[in-house]
Amino acid sequence: MSIAILTELQAEVRRLFIAGSGLAASDPRLLKLQPQLAKLGESSLAFKKLDEGVRKTTEASGAAAAAALLELSGLLHAMLYTQGKSEPRGASVPIDALGSAGRTTISYRKLAPVLEALTSRGSGRLQVLRQGQKDGVFHDFRAFLPAVQGLADVPEIAEYLARKVLPSIGARIVPVLLRQFDVQGGKADARMLGVIHAIEGEKQLALYERAAREGAVELQIEAIGLLARYDGFLPLLLEHSQDGLRAIRQAAYDALALQEHEEAAKRLMEALPGRDSDMVIEPIRQSRYAPLEQRVVAYVRSELGHYADAMAGFERSKRDNPEQPPANPSPQMEQSFDRLIVGIQALKGKRSDGALQAVSELLGSEIFLAGADSEMKEYVAKLLLDMERADADEALLSRAGAAYGWLAGFHLRAAIRHWTATDVYDRFAPLLAKRSAESVSLKEALVGLVPDMREVLRHVSWHKANADEGALPAERTELPEALSDRRWMKRLAEADLPWMLLPYLLRYEADAETLDYLRTQLNAALDSRKKQDIAYTLWLGLFIAGVPLDAEQLRKLVRQLAAQYGYAYIDPASSALLRSLPASCAPALEELLSDGTVARLVSVLEPILEDMKRNQFAEFPADEGAERYAWLKSKM
Amino acid sequence: MMTVTEAFVDSIALNAAAAKNGRDLVKKNSFAELNQSEDGRLLFGACKGSGKEPYRCSADFVKPESPVYRCSCPSRQFPCKHVLGLLYAFAQGRAFEAAAVPEDIADKREKAEKREEKREEKKQAEAEGAASGAAPRKKTNKAALAKKLAAQLEGVELARKLALQIAQGGIASVDAAMARLLEQQIKQLGSYYVPGLAASAESLVRLLRQTDGRDAIYTEAVDQLTALHALLNRSADYLNARLADPERGPDAATVLEERIGHAWQLAELREHGRAATDVELAQLAFYSYADEARGEYVDEGFWVSLHDGAVVRTVTYRPFRAAKYIKEEDSFFQVIAAKELFAYPGGLNPRVRWEESLMRELSAGDLGRIAACALPAVNEALKIVKNELKNPLAVKRPAMLLRASRLTAASEGGYALEDGRGGRLALDDLGGALPPTTRLLELLGPGQLADVAVLVMFGHDLDTGRLTAQPLSIVTEQEIVRLAF
């Protein structure tokens, strides 16, 4: 049968269907085919019918032409369907079978959504994949290729596949990955390399090395990271640390820091003062290689010396040329100071004797302290504190005197690790009242040391009010023992730091002076519209101390609460406190409710009033310490 | 009592969510009571629900091939999660206490038995009536039938007008406004008892509505339009013939009735001799897709009859609106033993259904039987397929089980199936709702690539003139490797 003419005719019929059978009458291209069809029709009935069909189509008009075209097309399609070419393209070549298929027992309902999620775009797909992972869908080989292709998906999905899914499949996926892997590829291939490593480890070292040497940038970076864990690649890593591309150098530096080798250490130190300083600081910090730490220490000490020399040179030339004083700071000073700073930054996390010595030298260096800003100075002090060594704390505490006022807070933090509460109080409390660098630094330190009971209770009350099932965040509620001298209460009141008083009030019976402070300040805060937070803190203080509000205070407080929100709402913490007031406070609240000034809150306050009336105690329980906190927590 | 496995419970759950909910009930210990009758044929229990009283659910295996599930909950899903939970609890080996059959269930059993007896009596009476020459079934109202046929013919003409209209104006001229107009005309077909014709027209118009890549759809559109026209011609001939001869019954040999829109009842199929008893089937492939033109999800399974080796299809339509309450079919890995298997008329892969069935695990013997059913020669298969495809009413993607001496790659792209007798067949992916499968061949092992039976689905691309086969499953002596689902 002549297939060529059938195909030609099909093209013409298709054209007429697209343009409309209205154009079929005397269509020249159709007519051109007719003689050939007629000739074939002499020996074949089917072609004879086609010939007739073409004739009818070209002769008819209107709906008849449409019907004729449809008839012709029906005939033609029936013939075409019997002419389908089904031969393979080219000769047979054996399939290089990977043998990765296992049993295919995952059903459509589980597999199809996963395949869909891996081959489409849009949100919600990660969840489908997580469920698939739970159902074991990825162990079915039908999910292998889409999962590997998913490594090129959005990072969220690609990373999930690379970290969780593909490694969990194990050795069966490795041949698939190796076949798909392209050393000149992109991010997806880099992830493939990571997956191969996660499954095969050092079995594929040659592959990682090839990727590190010849791969595209992303593959080089990934491969360098993998090779860092193995011995024998130091020359390669050193070579990459000189690469023209920043990202590759970064990977090489990270890798060198893991090498624990003299050459690696040397290279990192060489890069430290240069243009790559920001890239090597972190790897040096992370390194656990002692000789590298020694090098950093030596570097810092020597740079401190250079800075001192530059400084001296500057002073000299200032002295020598009084008419034309040199620029301050001189380029030499600036340069050596910058070199010093990167060294100091690299010392973070280092705890050796050498590091201790170098840092405490810095802290004792007048030249350094004069050049450094407060941030840098505090950075150095923190290096010592973070060493968590008794001798480091001692070194910190030994720096005293007028020039070290800014260090007071660090002193406190060091001291509370070793001193008694009395000693801490005696040394630091007097500093609090002064308007000085010491008091500023000290207050900063106290903020970090004294538990913030306002926050703690707010969380507890929210937690209860919202019946939150999740765990309460663990929060400090205990005063550090070294800060537990009760005399701090007086000092904190004097310094007007009411919230810091709260843990002391929980621990100790308040003295008259402190109570007086709380009352006075509360009255003042209740008179101001803007001091609701302070009022709450002071009220909480009195509450803890077991002092109920008087009628006037209660009225003002409730009015303040009413003004806080534009609707019938009291925050859970305040409402818990109100509810727990002794029954003796009830009449004042009742009166307030009846006079209509807080009409908005009536619905909220009425149940509170009922609870308040039920409180049988005239005063609060007088337990101290832990019991009092437990009681307070139960009231929230 | 039949063995209740988790796979069995999975298979009766309407969908994955229902199965999960059922499982969760067991996990959360929601069952206050788990009981089993003395004879082990009834499982029943009480499950905590949102109501005051616990829900009473039961699974009755008096007839193991058609278990009865009952529950007092108001859920429209059936079986509900409580019944599923009860069965999961049993499958997972939870302790079921022996107890007497509750009264209400005993009552219901009795009623069901009576109904069954009545049915049997009726059957017997019918059989006796048939033997004695009396009318076997109630006579169709001839006047009503004539009226329906006339209406259907009117519908055919209406649809024909639509087809001619598209052909005359040209498919390129069908823009959004025109498509809306055509859809209105299709809606009118609703009153002529021709839902099948309407669906075919709807499918065409939907295709024409696609705005992007229009050039790519033209060939498909021409084919659909041509097929629609042929369908209308045959429908008209058939309906006219029936109108002329009122004694002539419906066409139970071809797919025509179904394509016009008839939904075959099982009783009708039985009456036309399209029911076979005790047939075992093994599923080879399954997939599901949304048929937008019909407004339904279509779950399609390909099965091989262990009886005669025929490749048959199960098709479940789940209208979008009711999808939640109709069981989602799924891949099925056991052997189904259908008490009575009904085959719908027409096609290379006739659609089948069954009501009552048991299931059992697939054995090595079954795999051997399946392999033996595979067609040994590619040429023979192609002849059958081409003959099928040239019928405009046929399913455009028939499936066949072929014997392969070897599966190979082709040197210029794609893959090939060799039958060992010189016959070669190109293997490629067909697209659509099926995932690509040919690339999976590379992941197989050597034993899965030689001397196997392969279920392939054929598709003819009119643009390229190529008849392609996509491998869906490979049957070896050890297993069925599913490449699709």
PDB file of C-alpha atoms in Angstrom, chain A residues 7 10 13-14 16-23 61-64 66-71 73-75 77-112 115 119 131 140-146 149 176 179, chain B residues 163-164 167-173 215 218-219 222-223 225-226 229 233 286-289 299 318 328-331 333 382 386 389-390 396 406-413 415-416 418 424-426 428 435 439-446 448-449 460 462-467 479-485:
ATOM      1  CA  THR A   7       0.336  10.827   4.470  1.00  0.00           C
ATOM      2  CA  GLN A  10      -3.788  13.260   5.599  1.00  0.00           C
ATOM      3  CA  VAL A  13      -7.433  16.762   5.030  1.00  0.00           C
ATOM      4  CA  ARG A  14      -5.988  18.096   8.256  1.00  0.00           C
ATOM      5  CA  LEU A  16      -9.061  21.601   5.445  1.00  0.00           C
ATOM      6  CA  PHE A  17     -10.353  20.644   8.871  1.00  0.00           C
ATOM      7  CA  ILE A  18      -8.358  23.455  10.407  1.00  0.00           C
ATOM      8  CA  ALA A  19      -9.427  26.014   7.832  1.00  0.00           C
ATOM      9  CA  GLY A  20     -12.956  24.676   7.383  1.00  0.00           C
ATOM     10  CA  SER A  21     -14.576  22.484   4.750  1.00  0.00           C
ATOM     11  CA  GLY A  22     -15.982  25.639   3.201  1.00  0.00           C
ATOM     12  CA  LEU A  23     -12.637  25.933   1.419  1.00  0.00           C
ATOM     13  CA  SER A  61     -20.577  22.748  -0.877  1.00  0.00           C
ATOM     14  CA  GLY A  62     -21.964  23.843   2.465  1.00  0.00           C
ATOM     15  CA  ALA A  63     -22.904  21.146   4.965  1.00  0.00           C
ATOM     16  CA  ALA A  64     -22.546  18.516   2.290  1.00  0.00           C
ATOM     17  CA  ALA A  66     -18.412  19.055   5.658  1.00  0.00           C
ATOM     18  CA  ALA A  67     -20.096  15.652   5.640  1.00  0.00           C
ATOM     19  CA  ALA A  68     -17.992  14.566   2.698  1.00  0.00           C
ATOM     20  CA  LEU A  69     -14.789  15.716   4.373  1.00  0.00           C
ATOM     21  CA  LEU A  70     -15.752  13.814   7.532  1.00  0.00           C
ATOM     22  CA  GLU A  71     -16.473  10.699   5.514  1.00  0.00           C
ATOM     23  CA  SER A  73     -11.330  11.516   6.931  1.00  0.00           C
ATOM     24  CA  GLY A  74     -13.057   8.497   8.475  1.00  0.00           C
ATOM     25  CA  LEU A  75     -11.866   6.305   5.636  1.00  0.00           C
ATOM     26  CA  HIS A  77      -7.936   7.394   9.402  1.00  0.00           C
ATOM     27  CA  ALA A  78      -9.081   3.781   9.323  1.00  0.00           C
ATOM     28  CA  MET A  79      -6.417   3.145   6.692  1.00  0.00           C
ATOM     29  CA  LEU A  80      -3.756   5.110   8.522  1.00  0.00           C
ATOM     30  CA  TYR A  81      -4.380   3.182  11.728  1.00  0.00           C
ATOM     31  CA  THR A  82      -3.538  -0.012   9.898  1.00  0.00           C
ATOM     32  CA  GLN A  83      -0.282   1.492   8.603  1.00  0.00           C
ATOM     33  CA  GLY A  84       1.333   2.360  11.904  1.00  0.00           C
ATOM     34  CA  LYS A  85       5.097   1.924  11.860  1.00  0.00           C
ATOM     35  CA  SER A  86       6.138  -0.073  14.857  1.00  0.00           C
ATOM     36  CA  GLU A  87       9.731  -0.969  14.075  1.00  0.00           C
ATOM     37  CA  PRO A  88      12.309   0.139  16.601  1.00  0.00           C
ATOM     38  CA  ARG A  89      14.652   2.958  15.619  1.00  0.00           C
ATOM     39  CA  GLY A  90      17.801   1.160  14.614  1.00  0.00           C
ATOM     40  CA  ALA A  91      19.349  -2.108  15.606  1.00  0.00           C
ATOM     41  CA  SER A  92      18.936  -3.804  18.950  1.00  0.00           C
ATOM     42  CA  VAL A  93      21.534  -2.988  21.553  1.00  0.00           C
ATOM     43  CA  PRO A  94      21.617  -4.894  24.825  1.00  0.00           C
ATOM     44  CA  ILE A  95      20.414  -2.846  27.774  1.00  0.00           C
ATOM     45  CA  ASP A  96      23.177  -2.154  30.255  1.00  0.00           C
ATOM     46  CA  ALA A  97      21.046  -3.362  33.143  1.00  0.00           C
ATOM     47  CA  LEU A  98      21.750  -1.845  36.542  1.00  0.00           C
ATOM     48  CA  GLY A  99      19.853  -4.444  38.541  1.00  0.00           C
ATOM     49  CA  SER A 100      18.449  -1.839  40.900  1.00  0.00           C
ATOM     50  CA  ALA A 101      14.828  -2.952  40.758  1.00  0.00           C
ATOM     51  CA  GLY A 102      13.376  -4.676  43.748  1.00  0.00           C
ATOM     52  CA  ARG A 103       9.841  -5.840  44.320  1.00  0.00           C
ATOM     53  CA  THR A 104       7.199  -3.404  43.177  1.00  0.00           C
ATOM     54  CA  THR A 105       4.614  -3.668  45.894  1.00  0.00           C
ATOM     55  CA  ILE A 106       3.854   0.001  46.406  1.00  0.00           C
ATOM     56  CA  SER A 107       0.361   0.746  45.202  1.00  0.00           C
ATOM     57  CA  TYR A 108      -0.847   3.489  42.912  1.00  0.00           C
ATOM     58  CA  ARG A 109      -2.411   5.476  45.746  1.00  0.00           C
ATOM     59  CA  LYS A 110       0.925   5.730  47.489  1.00  0.00           C
ATOM     60  CA  LEU A 111       3.249   5.979  44.507  1.00  0.00           C
ATOM     61  CA  ALA A 112       1.339   8.329  42.202  1.00  0.00           C
ATOM     62  CA  LEU A 115       5.737  10.874  41.455  1.00  0.00           C
ATOM     63  CA  THR A 119       7.606  16.034  38.681  1.00  0.00           C
ATOM     64  CA  GLN A 131       4.558  10.905  53.874  1.00  0.00           C
ATOM     65  CA  ASP A 140      10.362   1.143  45.128  1.00  0.00           C
ATOM     66  CA  PHE A 141      12.600   1.537  42.097  1.00  0.00           C
ATOM     67  CA  ARG A 142       9.900   3.373  40.171  1.00  0.00           C
ATOM     68  CA  ALA A 143      10.568   6.353  42.436  1.00  0.00           C
ATOM     69  CA  PHE A 144      14.348   6.248  41.953  1.00  0.00           C
ATOM     70  CA  LEU A 145      14.737   8.335  38.813  1.00  0.00           C
ATOM     71  CA  PRO A 146      12.216  11.033  39.754  1.00  0.00           C
ATOM     72  CA  GLN A 149      15.903  14.294  39.241  1.00  0.00           C
ATOM     73  CA  VAL A 176      21.462   4.938  39.225  1.00  0.00           C
ATOM     74  CA  ARG A 179      24.778   6.773  35.630  1.00  0.00           C
TER      75      ARG A 179
ATOM     76  CA  ALA B 163     -19.948  18.105  14.172  1.00  0.00           C
ATOM     77  CA  LEU B 164     -20.731  19.481  10.733  1.00  0.00           C
ATOM     78  CA  ALA B 167     -15.982  20.862  10.213  1.00  0.00           C
ATOM     79  CA  GLN B 168     -17.497  23.546   8.069  1.00  0.00           C
ATOM     80  CA  GLY B 169     -16.150  26.507   9.983  1.00  0.00           C
ATOM     81  CA  GLY B 170     -12.800  24.890  10.640  1.00  0.00           C
ATOM     82  CA  ILE B 171     -11.392  23.930  13.984  1.00  0.00           C
ATOM     83  CA  ALA B 172      -9.066  26.920  13.943  1.00  0.00           C
ATOM     84  CA  SER B 173     -12.111  29.157  14.114  1.00  0.00           C
ATOM     85  CA  ASP B 215      -1.060  23.429  16.612  1.00  0.00           C
ATOM     86  CA  TYR B 218      -5.112  19.840  15.716  1.00  0.00           C
ATOM     87  CA  THR B 219      -4.345  16.285  14.669  1.00  0.00           C
ATOM     88  CA  VAL B 222      -9.337  16.010  13.630  1.00  0.00           C
ATOM     89  CA  ASP B 223      -9.211  12.422  14.824  1.00  0.00           C
ATOM     90  CA  LEU B 225     -14.072  14.862  15.167  1.00  0.00           C
ATOM     91  CA  THR B 226     -13.762  12.082  12.613  1.00  0.00           C
ATOM     92  CA  HIS B 229     -18.842  11.587  13.055  1.00  0.00           C
ATOM     93  CA  ASN B 233     -23.411   7.547  11.706  1.00  0.00           C
ATOM     94  CA  PHE B 286      -3.509   0.111  37.264  1.00  0.00           C
ATOM     95  CA  TYR B 287      -3.832   3.833  36.834  1.00  0.00           C
ATOM     96  CA  SER B 288      -6.238   6.614  37.436  1.00  0.00           C
ATOM     97  CA  TYR B 289      -6.978   9.876  35.703  1.00  0.00           C
ATOM     98  CA  ASP B 299      -9.804   4.210  37.800  1.00  0.00           C
ATOM     99  CA  ARG B 318     -16.055   8.375  40.294  1.00  0.00           C
ATOM    100  CA  GLU B 328     -10.969   4.686  45.091  1.00  0.00           C
ATOM    101  CA  GLU B 329      -9.586   1.665  43.351  1.00  0.00           C
ATOM    102  CA  ASP B 330      -5.922   0.896  43.698  1.00  0.00           C
ATOM    103  CA  SER B 331      -3.177  -1.420  42.555  1.00  0.00           C
ATOM    104  CA  PHE B 333      -1.519  -7.576  44.288  1.00  0.00           C
ATOM    105  CA  LEU B 382       0.165  -5.953  15.603  1.00  0.00           C
ATOM    106  CA  LYS B 386      -4.323  -2.433  14.078  1.00  0.00           C
ATOM    107  CA  LEU B 389      -7.553   0.717  16.209  1.00  0.00           C
ATOM    108  CA  LYS B 390      -9.120   1.224  12.806  1.00  0.00           C
ATOM    109  CA  LYS B 396      -7.485   4.203  21.467  1.00  0.00           C
ATOM    110  CA  ARG B 406      14.555 -10.098  24.957  1.00  0.00           C
ATOM    111  CA  LEU B 407      14.063  -6.431  25.785  1.00  0.00           C
ATOM    112  CA  THR B 408      16.727  -4.226  24.280  1.00  0.00           C
ATOM    113  CA  ALA B 409      17.659  -0.668  23.584  1.00  0.00           C
ATOM    114  CA  ALA B 410      17.459   0.596  20.009  1.00  0.00           C
ATOM    115  CA  SER B 411      20.606   2.033  18.511  1.00  0.00           C
ATOM    116  CA  GLU B 412      18.898   5.252  17.377  1.00  0.00           C
ATOM    117  CA  GLY B 413      16.904   5.877  20.497  1.00  0.00           C
ATOM    118  CA  TYR B 415      13.781   0.522  23.251  1.00  0.00           C
ATOM    119  CA  ALA B 416      12.580  -2.648  21.597  1.00  0.00           C
ATOM    120  CA  GLU B 418      12.023  -8.967  20.451  1.00  0.00           C
ATOM    121  CA  ARG B 424      10.517  -6.541  16.843  1.00  0.00           C
ATOM    122  CA  LEU B 425       8.368  -3.882  18.390  1.00  0.00           C
ATOM    123  CA  ALA B 426       9.375  -0.326  19.318  1.00  0.00           C
ATOM    124  CA  ASP B 428       8.260   4.103  23.946  1.00  0.00           C
ATOM    125  CA  PRO B 435       4.240   7.833  33.940  1.00  0.00           C
ATOM    126  CA  ARG B 439      13.634   4.448  31.131  1.00  0.00           C
ATOM    127  CA  LEU B 440      13.011   2.037  33.987  1.00  0.00           C
ATOM    128  CA  LEU B 441      14.177  -0.834  31.786  1.00  0.00           C
ATOM    129  CA  GLU B 442      17.754   0.231  32.468  1.00  0.00           C
ATOM    130  CA  LEU B 443      17.200  -0.255  36.173  1.00  0.00           C
ATOM    131  CA  LEU B 444      16.111  -3.854  35.802  1.00  0.00           C
ATOM    132  CA  GLY B 445      18.258  -6.929  36.180  1.00  0.00           C
ATOM    133  CA  PRO B 446      19.218  -9.254  33.312  1.00  0.00           C
ATOM    134  CA  GLN B 448      13.876  -9.271  34.043  1.00  0.00           C
ATOM    135  CA  LEU B 449      14.863  -8.450  30.475  1.00  0.00           C
ATOM    136  CA  HIS B 460      -0.965   5.280  17.416  1.00  0.00           C
ATOM    137  CA  LEU B 462      -1.267  10.106  13.625  1.00  0.00           C
ATOM    138  CA  ASP B 463       1.279  12.898  13.305  1.00  0.00           C
ATOM    139  CA  THR B 464       4.256  10.595  13.064  1.00  0.00           C
ATOM    140  CA  GLY B 465       2.429   7.548  11.781  1.00  0.00           C
ATOM    141  CA  ARG B 466       4.054   5.488  14.494  1.00  0.00           C
ATOM    142  CA  LEU B 467       2.351   2.775  16.459  1.00  0.00           C
ATOM    143  CA  GLU B 479       7.250 -11.800  40.150  1.00  0.00           C
ATOM    144  CA  ILE B 480       5.257  -9.162  38.406  1.00  0.00           C
ATOM    145  CA  VAL B 481       7.455  -6.103  37.998  1.00  0.00           C
ATOM    146  CA  ARG B 482       5.173  -3.150  37.649  1.00  0.00           C
ATOM    147  CA  LEU B 483       6.704  -0.357  35.619  1.00  0.00           C
ATOM    148  CA  ALA B 484       3.659   1.892  35.768  1.00  0.00           C
ATOM    149  CA  PHE B 485       1.435   1.276  38.812  1.00  0.00           C
TER     150      PHE B 485
END
